[in-house]
């Protein structure tokens, strides 16, 4: 599929290029903000899994002129964005927390957002599992950097065991909402959890836990979920926690599943090509004969 045809088929893809966003995902954050207004009053924000950087652009542009610190983290290098400090790091690694906190001068964050997505394999169960693990890593990191009352927003896939995740998030945040922006395709299981009013667990130090390299099981137990994970998974069948579901984005916004008639004759170049996309490595390996296809 050429970029011209994608320009025509996907309104948000085209609009992102016209408005200078590095990815169409920018609209997901903007539409979430239309409902939850989290961009209005933060001073310190962490953007996890941020490359190529459209969420960081939103965080920066929407808060221009304000005294705020924006720290963005990704495995991939990111081209610079005005007002944003970028860190190339793995969010699952304990030392990443220290790097973030040092950018905040030891202060805590008001907001942590994560649009993380692992490389998909096409095996749905595996993809769902790896995605859930990435959300838990983002949550673990968030609990180590968020202030009391802070907000955590993360991309999820509404799979089979999502109620377990809602139950666990409900132990740490006063409100947990599952939100679907109009720019996120209705046909996809993608949604965003918006967790407001962080309430740290008494006597529990997330930083200590991260550095102790505890297992996920130990982590849940520390959160006060005493039963083994397996029995929680069974219990979830009986005690279902259903987070309120909210569609976000003005009704006048484009519907990402609709087909629009577009007479555009020309395609636009990407706003910013990725600095070191994984396909470059794949091409190099192919050239060296290490891989065939
Ligand atoms: C969908 S993209 C994020 C798009 C971004 N929000 C934007 O608006 O431009 C998902 C990102 O997750 C990153 N990622 C996946 N696993 C990660 C990890 N363990 N640590 C840091 N970044 C990770 C990938 O490198 C990729 O850039």
PDB file of C-alpha atoms and ligand atoms in Angstrom:
ATOM      1  CA  UNK A   1       0.000   0.000   0.000  1.00  0.00           C
ATOM      2  CA  UNK A   2       1.484   3.339  -1.057  1.00  0.00           C
ATOM      3  CA  UNK A   3       1.500   6.304   1.291  1.00  0.00           C
ATOM      4  CA  UNK A   4      -0.781   8.115  -1.146  1.00  0.00           C
ATOM      5  CA  UNK A   5      -3.556   5.529  -0.727  1.00  0.00           C
ATOM      6  CA  UNK A   6      -3.124   5.591   3.069  1.00  0.00           C
ATOM      7  CA  UNK A   7      -3.340   9.382   2.920  1.00  0.00           C
ATOM      8  CA  UNK A   8      -6.702   8.957   1.229  1.00  0.00           C
ATOM      9  CA  UNK A   9      -8.121   6.108   3.285  1.00  0.00           C
ATOM     10  CA  UNK A  10      -7.180   7.201   6.776  1.00  0.00           C
ATOM     11  CA  UNK A  11      -8.360  10.682   7.652  1.00  0.00           C
ATOM     12  CA  UNK A  12      -6.350  10.851  10.865  1.00  0.00           C
ATOM     13  CA  UNK A  13      -3.168   9.721   9.117  1.00  0.00           C
ATOM     14  CA  UNK A  14      -3.525  12.540   6.589  1.00  0.00           C
ATOM     15  CA  UNK A  15      -4.643  15.119   9.144  1.00  0.00           C
ATOM     16  CA  UNK A  16      -1.635  14.298  11.370  1.00  0.00           C
ATOM     17  CA  UNK A  17       0.714  15.130   8.506  1.00  0.00           C
ATOM     18  CA  UNK A  18      -1.169  18.325   7.711  1.00  0.00           C
ATOM     19  CA  UNK A  19      -1.031  19.489  11.325  1.00  0.00           C
ATOM     20  CA  UNK A  20       2.585  18.433  11.926  1.00  0.00           C
ATOM     21  CA  UNK A  21       2.046  15.494  14.306  1.00  0.00           C
ATOM     22  CA  UNK A  22       4.571  12.688  13.994  1.00  0.00           C
ATOM     23  CA  UNK A  23       1.861  10.013  14.265  1.00  0.00           C
ATOM     24  CA  UNK A  24      -1.939   9.801  14.088  1.00  0.00           C
ATOM     25  CA  UNK A  25      -1.896   8.654  17.759  1.00  0.00           C
ATOM     26  CA  UNK A  26      -1.717  12.363  18.684  1.00  0.00           C
ATOM     27  CA  UNK A  27      -5.507  12.517  18.192  1.00  0.00           C
ATOM     28  CA  UNK A  28      -6.065   9.721  20.700  1.00  0.00           C
ATOM     29  CA  UNK A  29      -4.413  11.753  23.455  1.00  0.00           C
ATOM     30  CA  UNK A  30      -6.157  14.958  22.370  1.00  0.00           C
ATOM     31  CA  UNK A  31      -9.567  13.246  22.379  1.00  0.00           C
ATOM     32  CA  UNK A  32      -8.929  11.616  25.753  1.00  0.00           C
ATOM     33  CA  UNK A  33      -8.081  15.063  27.071  1.00  0.00           C
ATOM     34  CA  UNK A  34     -11.393  16.450  25.776  1.00  0.00           C
ATOM     35  CA  UNK A  35     -13.111  14.246  28.365  1.00  0.00           C
ATOM     36  CA  UNK A  36     -10.591  14.139  31.213  1.00  0.00           C
ATOM     37  CA  UNK A  37      -8.756  17.504  30.973  1.00  0.00           C
ATOM     38  CA  UNK A  38      -5.505  16.089  32.331  1.00  0.00           C
ATOM     39  CA  UNK A  39      -3.397  18.521  30.268  1.00  0.00           C
ATOM     40  CA  UNK A  40      -4.737  21.528  32.133  1.00  0.00           C
ATOM     41  CA  UNK A  41      -2.750  21.472  35.316  1.00  0.00           C
ATOM     42  CA  UNK A  42       0.294  19.227  35.347  1.00  0.00           C
ATOM     43  CA  UNK A  43       3.828  20.382  36.110  1.00  0.00           C
ATOM     44  CA  UNK A  44       5.669  17.112  35.608  1.00  0.00           C
ATOM     45  CA  UNK A  45       4.688  14.409  33.123  1.00  0.00           C
ATOM     46  CA  UNK A  46       6.253  11.169  31.932  1.00  0.00           C
ATOM     47  CA  UNK A  47       5.463   9.865  28.436  1.00  0.00           C
ATOM     48  CA  UNK A  48       6.337   6.156  28.357  1.00  0.00           C
ATOM     49  CA  UNK A  49       6.918   4.319  25.065  1.00  0.00           C
ATOM     50  CA  UNK A  50       6.934   7.686  23.369  1.00  0.00           C
ATOM     51  CA  UNK A  51       8.578   7.215  19.942  1.00  0.00           C
ATOM     52  CA  UNK A  52       8.205   8.640  17.355  1.00  0.00           C
ATOM     53  CA  UNK A  53       6.822  11.317  19.683  1.00  0.00           C
ATOM     54  CA  UNK A  54       3.320  12.511  18.764  1.00  0.00           C
ATOM     55  CA  UNK A  55       2.059  12.262  22.369  1.00  0.00           C
ATOM     56  CA  UNK A  56       5.118  14.197  23.528  1.00  0.00           C
ATOM     57  CA  UNK A  57       4.342  16.817  20.884  1.00  0.00           C
ATOM     58  CA  UNK A  58       0.790  17.111  22.256  1.00  0.00           C
ATOM     59  CA  UNK A  59       2.081  17.405  25.830  1.00  0.00           C
ATOM     60  CA  UNK A  60       4.540  20.069  24.754  1.00  0.00           C
ATOM     61  CA  UNK A  61       2.321  22.090  22.375  1.00  0.00           C
ATOM     62  CA  UNK A  62      -0.767  22.107  24.586  1.00  0.00           C
ATOM     63  CA  UNK A  63       1.175  23.420  27.578  1.00  0.00           C
ATOM     64  CA  UNK A  64       3.416  25.957  25.880  1.00  0.00           C
ATOM     65  CA  UNK A  65       4.300  28.929  28.069  1.00  0.00           C
ATOM     66  CA  UNK A  66       3.723  26.970  31.270  1.00  0.00           C
ATOM     67  CA  UNK A  67       6.385  25.949  33.760  1.00  0.00           C
ATOM     68  CA  UNK A  68       6.428  22.169  33.252  1.00  0.00           C
ATOM     69  CA  UNK A  69       8.839  19.289  32.743  1.00  0.00           C
ATOM     70  CA  UNK A  70       8.119  16.617  30.137  1.00  0.00           C
ATOM     71  CA  UNK A  71      10.211  13.443  30.122  1.00  0.00           C
ATOM     72  CA  UNK A  72       9.758  10.903  27.328  1.00  0.00           C
ATOM     73  CA  UNK A  73      11.101   7.363  27.363  1.00  0.00           C
ATOM     74  CA  UNK A  74      11.399   4.796  24.574  1.00  0.00           C
ATOM     75  CA  UNK A  75      13.591   1.890  23.548  1.00  0.00           C
ATOM     76  CA  UNK A  76      14.058   3.698  20.225  1.00  0.00           C
ATOM     77  CA  UNK A  77      15.933   6.969  19.874  1.00  0.00           C
ATOM     78  CA  UNK A  78      13.662   9.965  19.276  1.00  0.00           C
ATOM     79  CA  UNK A  79      14.270  13.112  17.287  1.00  0.00           C
ATOM     80  CA  UNK A  80      14.262  16.155  19.616  1.00  0.00           C
ATOM     81  CA  UNK A  81      10.991  17.943  20.489  1.00  0.00           C
ATOM     82  CA  UNK A  82      11.050  21.451  21.956  1.00  0.00           C
ATOM     83  CA  UNK A  83      10.424  21.390  25.704  1.00  0.00           C
ATOM     84  CA  UNK A  84      10.813  17.613  25.995  1.00  0.00           C
ATOM     85  CA  UNK A  85      13.662  15.623  27.552  1.00  0.00           C
ATOM     86  CA  UNK A  86      14.022  12.256  25.840  1.00  0.00           C
ATOM     87  CA  UNK A  87      15.539   9.186  27.451  1.00  0.00           C
ATOM     88  CA  UNK A  88      16.366   6.077  25.431  1.00  0.00           C
ATOM     89  CA  UNK A  89      15.616   3.292  27.879  1.00  0.00           C
ATOM     90  CA  UNK A  90      13.548   0.193  28.618  1.00  0.00           C
ATOM     91  CA  UNK A  91      10.542   0.925  30.839  1.00  0.00           C
ATOM     92  CA  UNK A  92      10.801  -2.571  32.325  1.00  0.00           C
ATOM     93  CA  UNK A  93      14.299  -1.832  33.676  1.00  0.00           C
ATOM     94  CA  UNK A  94      14.515  -0.618  37.304  1.00  0.00           C
ATOM     95  CA  UNK A  95      17.206   2.011  36.568  1.00  0.00           C
ATOM     96  CA  UNK A  96      14.810   3.862  34.246  1.00  0.00           C
ATOM     97  CA  UNK A  97      12.928   5.162  37.308  1.00  0.00           C
ATOM     98  CA  UNK A  98      16.084   6.844  38.635  1.00  0.00           C
ATOM     99  CA  UNK A  99      16.729   8.464  35.257  1.00  0.00           C
ATOM    100  CA  UNK A 100      13.211   9.930  35.236  1.00  0.00           C
ATOM    101  CA  UNK A 101      13.286  11.121  38.832  1.00  0.00           C
ATOM    102  CA  UNK A 102      16.643  12.795  38.307  1.00  0.00           C
ATOM    103  CA  UNK A 103      15.111  14.847  35.457  1.00  0.00           C
ATOM    104  CA  UNK A 104      12.422  15.977  37.938  1.00  0.00           C
ATOM    105  CA  UNK A 105      15.073  16.951  40.519  1.00  0.00           C
ATOM    106  CA  UNK A 106      13.738  14.233  42.835  1.00  0.00           C
ATOM    107  CA  UNK A 107      10.128  15.498  42.637  1.00  0.00           C
ATOM    108  CA  UNK A 108       7.233  13.240  41.702  1.00  0.00           C
ATOM    109  CA  UNK A 109       5.141  13.315  38.543  1.00  0.00           C
ATOM    110  CA  UNK A 110       1.542  14.531  38.263  1.00  0.00           C
ATOM    111  CA  UNK A 111       0.804  12.470  35.189  1.00  0.00           C
ATOM    112  CA  UNK A 112       2.193   9.295  33.575  1.00  0.00           C
ATOM    113  CA  UNK A 113       0.981   8.309  30.113  1.00  0.00           C
ATOM    114  CA  UNK A 114       1.874   5.156  28.215  1.00  0.00           C
ATOM    115  CA  UNK A 115       1.052   4.242  24.630  1.00  0.00           C
ATOM    116  CA  UNK A 116       3.322   1.189  24.734  1.00  0.00           C
ATOM    117  CA  UNK A 117       2.988  -1.573  22.232  1.00  0.00           C
ATOM    118  CA  UNK A 118       5.317  -4.547  21.815  1.00  0.00           C
ATOM    119  CA  UNK A 119       6.113  -5.934  18.377  1.00  0.00           C
ATOM    120  CA  UNK A 120       3.075  -7.986  17.392  1.00  0.00           C
ATOM    121  CA  UNK A 121       3.525 -11.633  16.457  1.00  0.00           C
ATOM    122  CA  UNK A 122       0.023 -12.201  15.070  1.00  0.00           C
ATOM    123  CA  UNK A 123      -0.602 -14.857  17.745  1.00  0.00           C
ATOM    124  CA  UNK A 124      -3.460 -13.120  19.553  1.00  0.00           C
ATOM    125  CA  UNK A 125      -3.086 -14.763  22.965  1.00  0.00           C
ATOM    126  CA  UNK A 126       0.632 -14.093  23.036  1.00  0.00           C
ATOM    127  CA  UNK A 127       0.234 -10.496  21.819  1.00  0.00           C
ATOM    128  CA  UNK A 128      -2.435  -9.829  24.438  1.00  0.00           C
ATOM    129  CA  UNK A 129      -0.267 -11.318  27.182  1.00  0.00           C
ATOM    130  CA  UNK A 130       2.839  -9.309  26.218  1.00  0.00           C
ATOM    131  CA  UNK A 131       0.766  -6.122  25.948  1.00  0.00           C
ATOM    132  CA  UNK A 132      -0.671  -6.723  29.434  1.00  0.00           C
ATOM    133  CA  UNK A 133       2.851  -7.239  30.802  1.00  0.00           C
ATOM    134  CA  UNK A 134       3.913  -3.936  29.249  1.00  0.00           C
ATOM    135  CA  UNK A 135       0.959  -2.179  30.916  1.00  0.00           C
ATOM    136  CA  UNK A 136       1.960  -3.691  34.271  1.00  0.00           C
ATOM    137  CA  UNK A 137       5.546  -2.510  33.755  1.00  0.00           C
ATOM    138  CA  UNK A 138       4.228   0.973  32.989  1.00  0.00           C
ATOM    139  CA  UNK A 139       2.033   0.791  36.089  1.00  0.00           C
ATOM    140  CA  UNK A 140       4.911  -0.399  38.243  1.00  0.00           C
ATOM    141  CA  UNK A 141       7.034   2.478  37.009  1.00  0.00           C
ATOM    142  CA  UNK A 142       4.125   4.911  37.446  1.00  0.00           C
ATOM    143  CA  UNK A 143       3.623   3.926  41.084  1.00  0.00           C
ATOM    144  CA  UNK A 144       7.308   4.676  41.693  1.00  0.00           C
ATOM    145  CA  UNK A 145       7.180   8.179  40.221  1.00  0.00           C
ATOM    146  CA  UNK A 146       3.558   9.413  40.675  1.00  0.00           C
ATOM    147  CA  UNK A 147       2.486  11.763  43.429  1.00  0.00           C
ATOM    148  CA  UNK A 148      -0.542  11.022  45.566  1.00  0.00           C
ATOM    149  CA  UNK A 149      -3.578  12.116  43.578  1.00  0.00           C
ATOM    150  CA  UNK A 150      -1.733  11.716  40.258  1.00  0.00           C
ATOM    151  CA  UNK A 151      -3.120  10.304  37.005  1.00  0.00           C
ATOM    152  CA  UNK A 152      -2.041   7.261  34.990  1.00  0.00           C
ATOM    153  CA  UNK A 153      -3.212   6.673  31.410  1.00  0.00           C
ATOM    154  CA  UNK A 154      -2.252   3.618  29.394  1.00  0.00           C
ATOM    155  CA  UNK A 155      -3.155   1.789  26.223  1.00  0.00           C
ATOM    156  CA  UNK A 156      -4.737  -1.607  26.801  1.00  0.00           C
ATOM    157  CA  UNK A 157      -6.316  -4.334  24.709  1.00  0.00           C
ATOM    158  CA  UNK A 158      -9.670  -5.402  26.092  1.00  0.00           C
ATOM    159  CA  UNK A 159      -8.950  -9.095  26.168  1.00  0.00           C
ATOM    160  CA  UNK A 160     -10.402 -11.939  28.184  1.00  0.00           C
ATOM    161  CA  UNK A 161      -8.817 -11.134  31.558  1.00  0.00           C
ATOM    162  CA  UNK A 162      -9.160  -7.386  31.458  1.00  0.00           C
ATOM    163  CA  UNK A 163     -11.393  -7.388  34.560  1.00  0.00           C
ATOM    164  CA  UNK A 164      -8.441  -8.611  36.607  1.00  0.00           C
ATOM    165  CA  UNK A 165      -6.483  -5.561  35.491  1.00  0.00           C
ATOM    166  CA  UNK A 166      -9.385  -3.247  36.394  1.00  0.00           C
ATOM    167  CA  UNK A 167      -9.592  -4.895  39.825  1.00  0.00           C
ATOM    168  CA  UNK A 168      -5.888  -4.357  40.445  1.00  0.00           C
ATOM    169  CA  UNK A 169      -5.925  -0.767  39.207  1.00  0.00           C
ATOM    170  CA  UNK A 170      -8.925  -0.101  41.451  1.00  0.00           C
ATOM    171  CA  UNK A 171      -6.697  -0.845  44.446  1.00  0.00           C
ATOM    172  CA  UNK A 172      -4.357   1.972  43.532  1.00  0.00           C
ATOM    173  CA  UNK A 173      -6.604   4.633  42.012  1.00  0.00           C
ATOM    174  CA  UNK A 174      -9.910   6.104  43.145  1.00  0.00           C
ATOM    175  CA  UNK A 175     -11.371   6.092  39.640  1.00  0.00           C
ATOM    176  CA  UNK A 176     -10.620   3.774  36.738  1.00  0.00           C
ATOM    177  CA  UNK A 177     -12.319   4.411  33.388  1.00  0.00           C
ATOM    178  CA  UNK A 178     -11.949   2.552  30.119  1.00  0.00           C
ATOM    179  CA  UNK A 179     -11.972   5.144  27.334  1.00  0.00           C
ATOM    180  CA  UNK A 180     -12.133   4.795  23.573  1.00  0.00           C
ATOM    181  CA  UNK A 181     -11.211   7.845  21.464  1.00  0.00           C
ATOM    182  CA  UNK A 182     -12.924   8.229  18.080  1.00  0.00           C
ATOM    183  CA  UNK A 183      -9.524   8.086  16.378  1.00  0.00           C
ATOM    184  CA  UNK A 184      -8.995   4.551  17.723  1.00  0.00           C
ATOM    185  CA  UNK A 185     -10.611   2.115  15.295  1.00  0.00           C
ATOM    186  CA  UNK A 186     -13.837   0.626  16.593  1.00  0.00           C
ATOM    187  CA  UNK A 187     -12.858  -2.669  15.051  1.00  0.00           C
ATOM    188  CA  UNK A 188      -9.753  -2.873  17.263  1.00  0.00           C
ATOM    189  CA  UNK A 189      -9.684  -4.035  20.899  1.00  0.00           C
ATOM    190  CA  UNK A 190      -7.510  -1.048  21.712  1.00  0.00           C
ATOM    191  CA  UNK A 191      -8.727   1.254  24.483  1.00  0.00           C
ATOM    192  CA  UNK A 192      -7.155   3.415  27.188  1.00  0.00           C
ATOM    193  CA  UNK A 193      -7.417   3.123  30.939  1.00  0.00           C
ATOM    194  CA  UNK A 194      -7.647   6.487  32.620  1.00  0.00           C
ATOM    195  CA  UNK A 195      -6.776   6.033  36.303  1.00  0.00           C
ATOM    196  CA  UNK A 196      -7.313   9.105  38.458  1.00  0.00           C
ATOM    197  CA  UNK A 197      -6.364   9.965  42.030  1.00  0.00           C
ATOM    198  CA  UNK A 198      -3.467   7.701  42.834  1.00  0.00           C
ATOM    199  CA  UNK A 199      -3.600   6.401  46.396  1.00  0.00           C
ATOM    200  CA  UNK A 200      -0.269   4.784  47.372  1.00  0.00           C
ATOM    201  CA  UNK A 201      -0.585   1.640  49.499  1.00  0.00           C
ATOM    202  CA  UNK A 202       0.362   2.299  53.135  1.00  0.00           C
ATOM    203  CA  UNK A 203       3.791   0.965  54.098  1.00  0.00           C
ATOM    204  CA  UNK A 204       4.655  -0.041  50.568  1.00  0.00           C
ATOM    205  CA  UNK A 205       7.667   1.369  48.748  1.00  0.00           C
ATOM    206  CA  UNK A 206       7.412   0.769  44.984  1.00  0.00           C
ATOM    207  CA  UNK A 207      11.018   1.859  44.439  1.00  0.00           C
ATOM    208  CA  UNK A 208      12.282  -0.729  46.889  1.00  0.00           C
ATOM    209  CA  UNK A 209      10.155  -3.375  45.215  1.00  0.00           C
ATOM    210  CA  UNK A 210      11.402  -2.476  41.738  1.00  0.00           C
ATOM    211  CA  UNK A 211      15.018  -2.742  42.812  1.00  0.00           C
ATOM    212  CA  UNK A 212      14.394  -6.027  44.643  1.00  0.00           C
ATOM    213  CA  UNK A 213      13.402  -7.442  41.235  1.00  0.00           C
ATOM    214  CA  UNK A 214      10.343  -9.089  42.767  1.00  0.00           C
ATOM    215  CA  UNK A 215       8.228 -11.346  40.612  1.00  0.00           C
ATOM    216  CA  UNK A 216       4.873 -10.143  39.352  1.00  0.00           C
ATOM    217  CA  UNK A 217       3.302 -12.515  41.881  1.00  0.00           C
ATOM    218  CA  UNK A 218       5.195 -10.881  44.767  1.00  0.00           C
ATOM    219  CA  UNK A 219       4.283  -7.507  43.368  1.00  0.00           C
ATOM    220  CA  UNK A 220       0.549  -8.259  43.453  1.00  0.00           C
ATOM    221  CA  UNK A 221       0.872  -9.652  46.965  1.00  0.00           C
ATOM    222  CA  UNK A 222       2.560  -6.435  48.063  1.00  0.00           C
ATOM    223  CA  UNK A 223      -0.397  -4.549  46.656  1.00  0.00           C
ATOM    224  CA  UNK A 224      -2.555  -6.386  49.151  1.00  0.00           C
ATOM    225  CA  UNK A 225      -3.828  -9.051  46.772  1.00  0.00           C
ATOM    226  CA  UNK A 226      -3.049 -11.940  49.083  1.00  0.00           C
ATOM    227  CA  UNK A 227      -4.300 -14.861  47.049  1.00  0.00           C
ATOM    228  CA  UNK A 228      -2.079 -16.472  44.432  1.00  0.00           C
ATOM    229  CA  UNK A 229      -2.467 -15.047  40.955  1.00  0.00           C
ATOM    230  CA  UNK A 230      -4.023 -18.248  39.594  1.00  0.00           C
ATOM    231  CA  UNK A 231      -6.864 -18.194  42.090  1.00  0.00           C
ATOM    232  CA  UNK A 232      -7.396 -14.493  41.392  1.00  0.00           C
ATOM    233  CA  UNK A 233      -7.788 -15.345  37.736  1.00  0.00           C
ATOM    234  CA  UNK A 234     -10.410 -17.931  38.665  1.00  0.00           C
ATOM    235  CA  UNK A 235     -12.062 -15.573  41.152  1.00  0.00           C
ATOM    236  CA  UNK A 236     -12.326 -12.923  38.474  1.00  0.00           C
ATOM    237  CA  UNK A 237     -14.855 -15.142  36.706  1.00  0.00           C
ATOM    238  CA  UNK A 238     -17.124 -14.661  39.724  1.00  0.00           C
ATOM    239  CA  UNK A 239     -16.195 -11.161  40.897  1.00  0.00           C
ATOM    240  CA  UNK A 240     -16.229  -9.156  37.723  1.00  0.00           C
ATOM    241  CA  UNK A 241     -14.933  -5.605  37.930  1.00  0.00           C
ATOM    242  CA  UNK A 242     -16.314  -3.641  35.041  1.00  0.00           C
ATOM    243  CA  UNK A 243     -14.793  -0.232  34.534  1.00  0.00           C
ATOM    244  CA  UNK A 244     -17.142   2.450  33.157  1.00  0.00           C
ATOM    245  CA  UNK A 245     -16.688   2.761  29.402  1.00  0.00           C
ATOM    246  CA  UNK A 246     -16.517   6.185  27.802  1.00  0.00           C
ATOM    247  CA  UNK A 247     -16.306   7.128  24.132  1.00  0.00           C
ATOM    248  CA  UNK A 248     -14.130  10.249  23.736  1.00  0.00           C
ATOM    249  CA  UNK A 249     -13.869  12.884  21.071  1.00  0.00           C
ATOM    250  CA  UNK A 250     -16.299  15.388  19.714  1.00  0.00           C
ATOM    251  CA  UNK A 251     -19.032  13.869  17.548  1.00  0.00           C
ATOM    252  CA  UNK A 252     -17.871  16.144  14.749  1.00  0.00           C
ATOM    253  CA  UNK A 253     -14.465  14.408  14.857  1.00  0.00           C
ATOM    254  CA  UNK A 254     -13.694  11.913  12.094  1.00  0.00           C
ATOM    255  CA  UNK A 255     -14.822   8.353  12.701  1.00  0.00           C
ATOM    256  CA  UNK A 256     -11.734   6.209  12.140  1.00  0.00           C
ATOM    257  CA  UNK A 257     -13.858   3.337  10.792  1.00  0.00           C
ATOM    258  CA  UNK A 258     -15.792   5.415   8.280  1.00  0.00           C
ATOM    259  CA  UNK A 259     -14.913   5.874   4.633  1.00  0.00           C
ATOM    260  CA  UNK A 260     -14.668   9.473   3.480  1.00  0.00           C
ATOM    261  CA  UNK A 261     -14.555  10.683  -0.082  1.00  0.00           C
ATOM    262  CA  UNK A 262     -11.182  12.322  -0.497  1.00  0.00           C
ATOM    263  CA  UNK A 263     -10.183  14.077  -3.653  1.00  0.00           C
ATOM    264  CA  UNK A 264      -6.625  14.787  -2.519  1.00  0.00           C
ATOM    265  CA  UNK A 265      -4.327  14.321  -5.470  1.00  0.00           C
ATOM    266  CA  UNK A 266      -1.017  14.361  -3.665  1.00  0.00           C
ATOM    267  CA  UNK A 267       0.437  12.626  -0.639  1.00  0.00           C
ATOM    268  CA  UNK A 268       2.379  14.396   2.090  1.00  0.00           C
ATOM    269  CA  UNK A 269       5.792  13.361   3.378  1.00  0.00           C
ATOM    270  CA  UNK A 270       5.989  12.059   6.947  1.00  0.00           C
ATOM    271  CA  UNK A 271       6.414  14.843   9.524  1.00  0.00           C
ATOM    272  CA  UNK A 272       9.503  13.175  10.915  1.00  0.00           C
ATOM    273  CA  UNK A 273      10.895   9.797   9.915  1.00  0.00           C
ATOM    274  CA  UNK A 274      11.886   7.523  12.804  1.00  0.00           C
ATOM    275  CA  UNK A 275      15.544   7.970  13.840  1.00  0.00           C
ATOM    276  CA  UNK A 276      16.405   4.257  13.963  1.00  0.00           C
ATOM    277  CA  UNK A 277      13.383   2.122  13.100  1.00  0.00           C
ATOM    278  CA  UNK A 278      13.703  -1.672  13.576  1.00  0.00           C
ATOM    279  CA  UNK A 279      13.145  -2.199   9.832  1.00  0.00           C
ATOM    280  CA  UNK A 280      16.531  -0.511   9.181  1.00  0.00           C
ATOM    281  CA  UNK A 281      18.253  -3.208  11.252  1.00  0.00           C
ATOM    282  CA  UNK A 282      16.269  -5.864   9.386  1.00  0.00           C
ATOM    283  CA  UNK A 283      17.374  -4.396   6.037  1.00  0.00           C
ATOM    284  CA  UNK A 284      21.023  -4.352   7.177  1.00  0.00           C
ATOM    285  CA  UNK A 285      20.796  -7.987   8.298  1.00  0.00           C
ATOM    286  CA  UNK A 286      19.239  -8.898   4.965  1.00  0.00           C
ATOM    287  CA  UNK A 287      22.016  -7.126   3.083  1.00  0.00           C
ATOM    288  CA  UNK A 288      24.598  -9.017   5.142  1.00  0.00           C
ATOM    289  CA  UNK A 289      22.830 -12.284   4.331  1.00  0.00           C
ATOM    290  CA  UNK A 290      22.045 -12.957   8.000  1.00  0.00           C
ATOM    291  CA  UNK A 291      18.320 -13.165   7.232  1.00  0.00           C
ATOM    292  CA  UNK A 292      16.610 -14.067   3.947  1.00  0.00           C
ATOM    293  CA  UNK A 293      13.177 -12.433   3.991  1.00  0.00           C
TER     294      UNK A 293
HETATM  295  C1  LIG B   1       2.617   2.849  19.333  1.00  0.00           C
HETATM  296  S1  LIG B   1       4.265   3.337  19.598  1.00  0.00           S
HETATM  297  C2  LIG B   1       4.055   4.785  20.560  1.00  0.00           C
HETATM  298  C3  LIG B   1       3.569   5.968  19.757  1.00  0.00           C
HETATM  299  C4  LIG B   1       3.721   7.273  20.506  1.00  0.00           C
HETATM  300  N1  LIG B   1       2.809   7.378  21.625  1.00  0.00           N
HETATM  301  C5  LIG B   1       3.465   8.466  19.607  1.00  0.00           C
HETATM  302  O1  LIG B   1       2.465   9.103  19.787  1.00  0.00           O
HETATM  303  O2  LIG B   1       4.305   8.740  18.748  1.00  0.00           O
HETATM  304  C6  LIG B   1       4.799   2.149  20.786  1.00  0.00           C
HETATM  305  C7  LIG B   1       6.211   2.358  21.292  1.00  0.00           C
HETATM  306  O3  LIG B   1       6.404   1.485  22.410  1.00  0.00           O
HETATM  307  C8  LIG B   1       7.823   1.322  22.517  1.00  0.00           C
HETATM  308  N2  LIG B   1       8.151   0.264  23.483  1.00  0.00           N
HETATM  309  C9  LIG B   1       7.743  -1.030  23.444  1.00  0.00           C
HETATM  310  N3  LIG B   1       8.279  -1.700  24.499  1.00  0.00           N
HETATM  311  C10 LIG B   1       9.011  -0.795  25.220  1.00  0.00           C
HETATM  312  C11 LIG B   1       9.805  -0.882  26.410  1.00  0.00           C
HETATM  313  N4  LIG B   1       9.950  -2.034  27.064  1.00  0.00           N
HETATM  314  N5  LIG B   1      10.416   0.243  26.865  1.00  0.00           N
HETATM  315  C12 LIG B   1      10.292   1.418  26.179  1.00  0.00           C
HETATM  316  N6  LIG B   1       9.564   1.550  25.045  1.00  0.00           N
HETATM  317  C13 LIG B   1       8.936   0.462  24.581  1.00  0.00           C
HETATM  318  C14 LIG B   1       8.210   1.010  21.087  1.00  0.00           C
HETATM  319  O4  LIG B   1       9.595   1.230  20.880  1.00  0.00           O
HETATM  320  C15 LIG B   1       7.319   1.997  20.299  1.00  0.00           C
HETATM  321  O5  LIG B   1       8.034   3.149  19.945  1.00  0.00           O
END
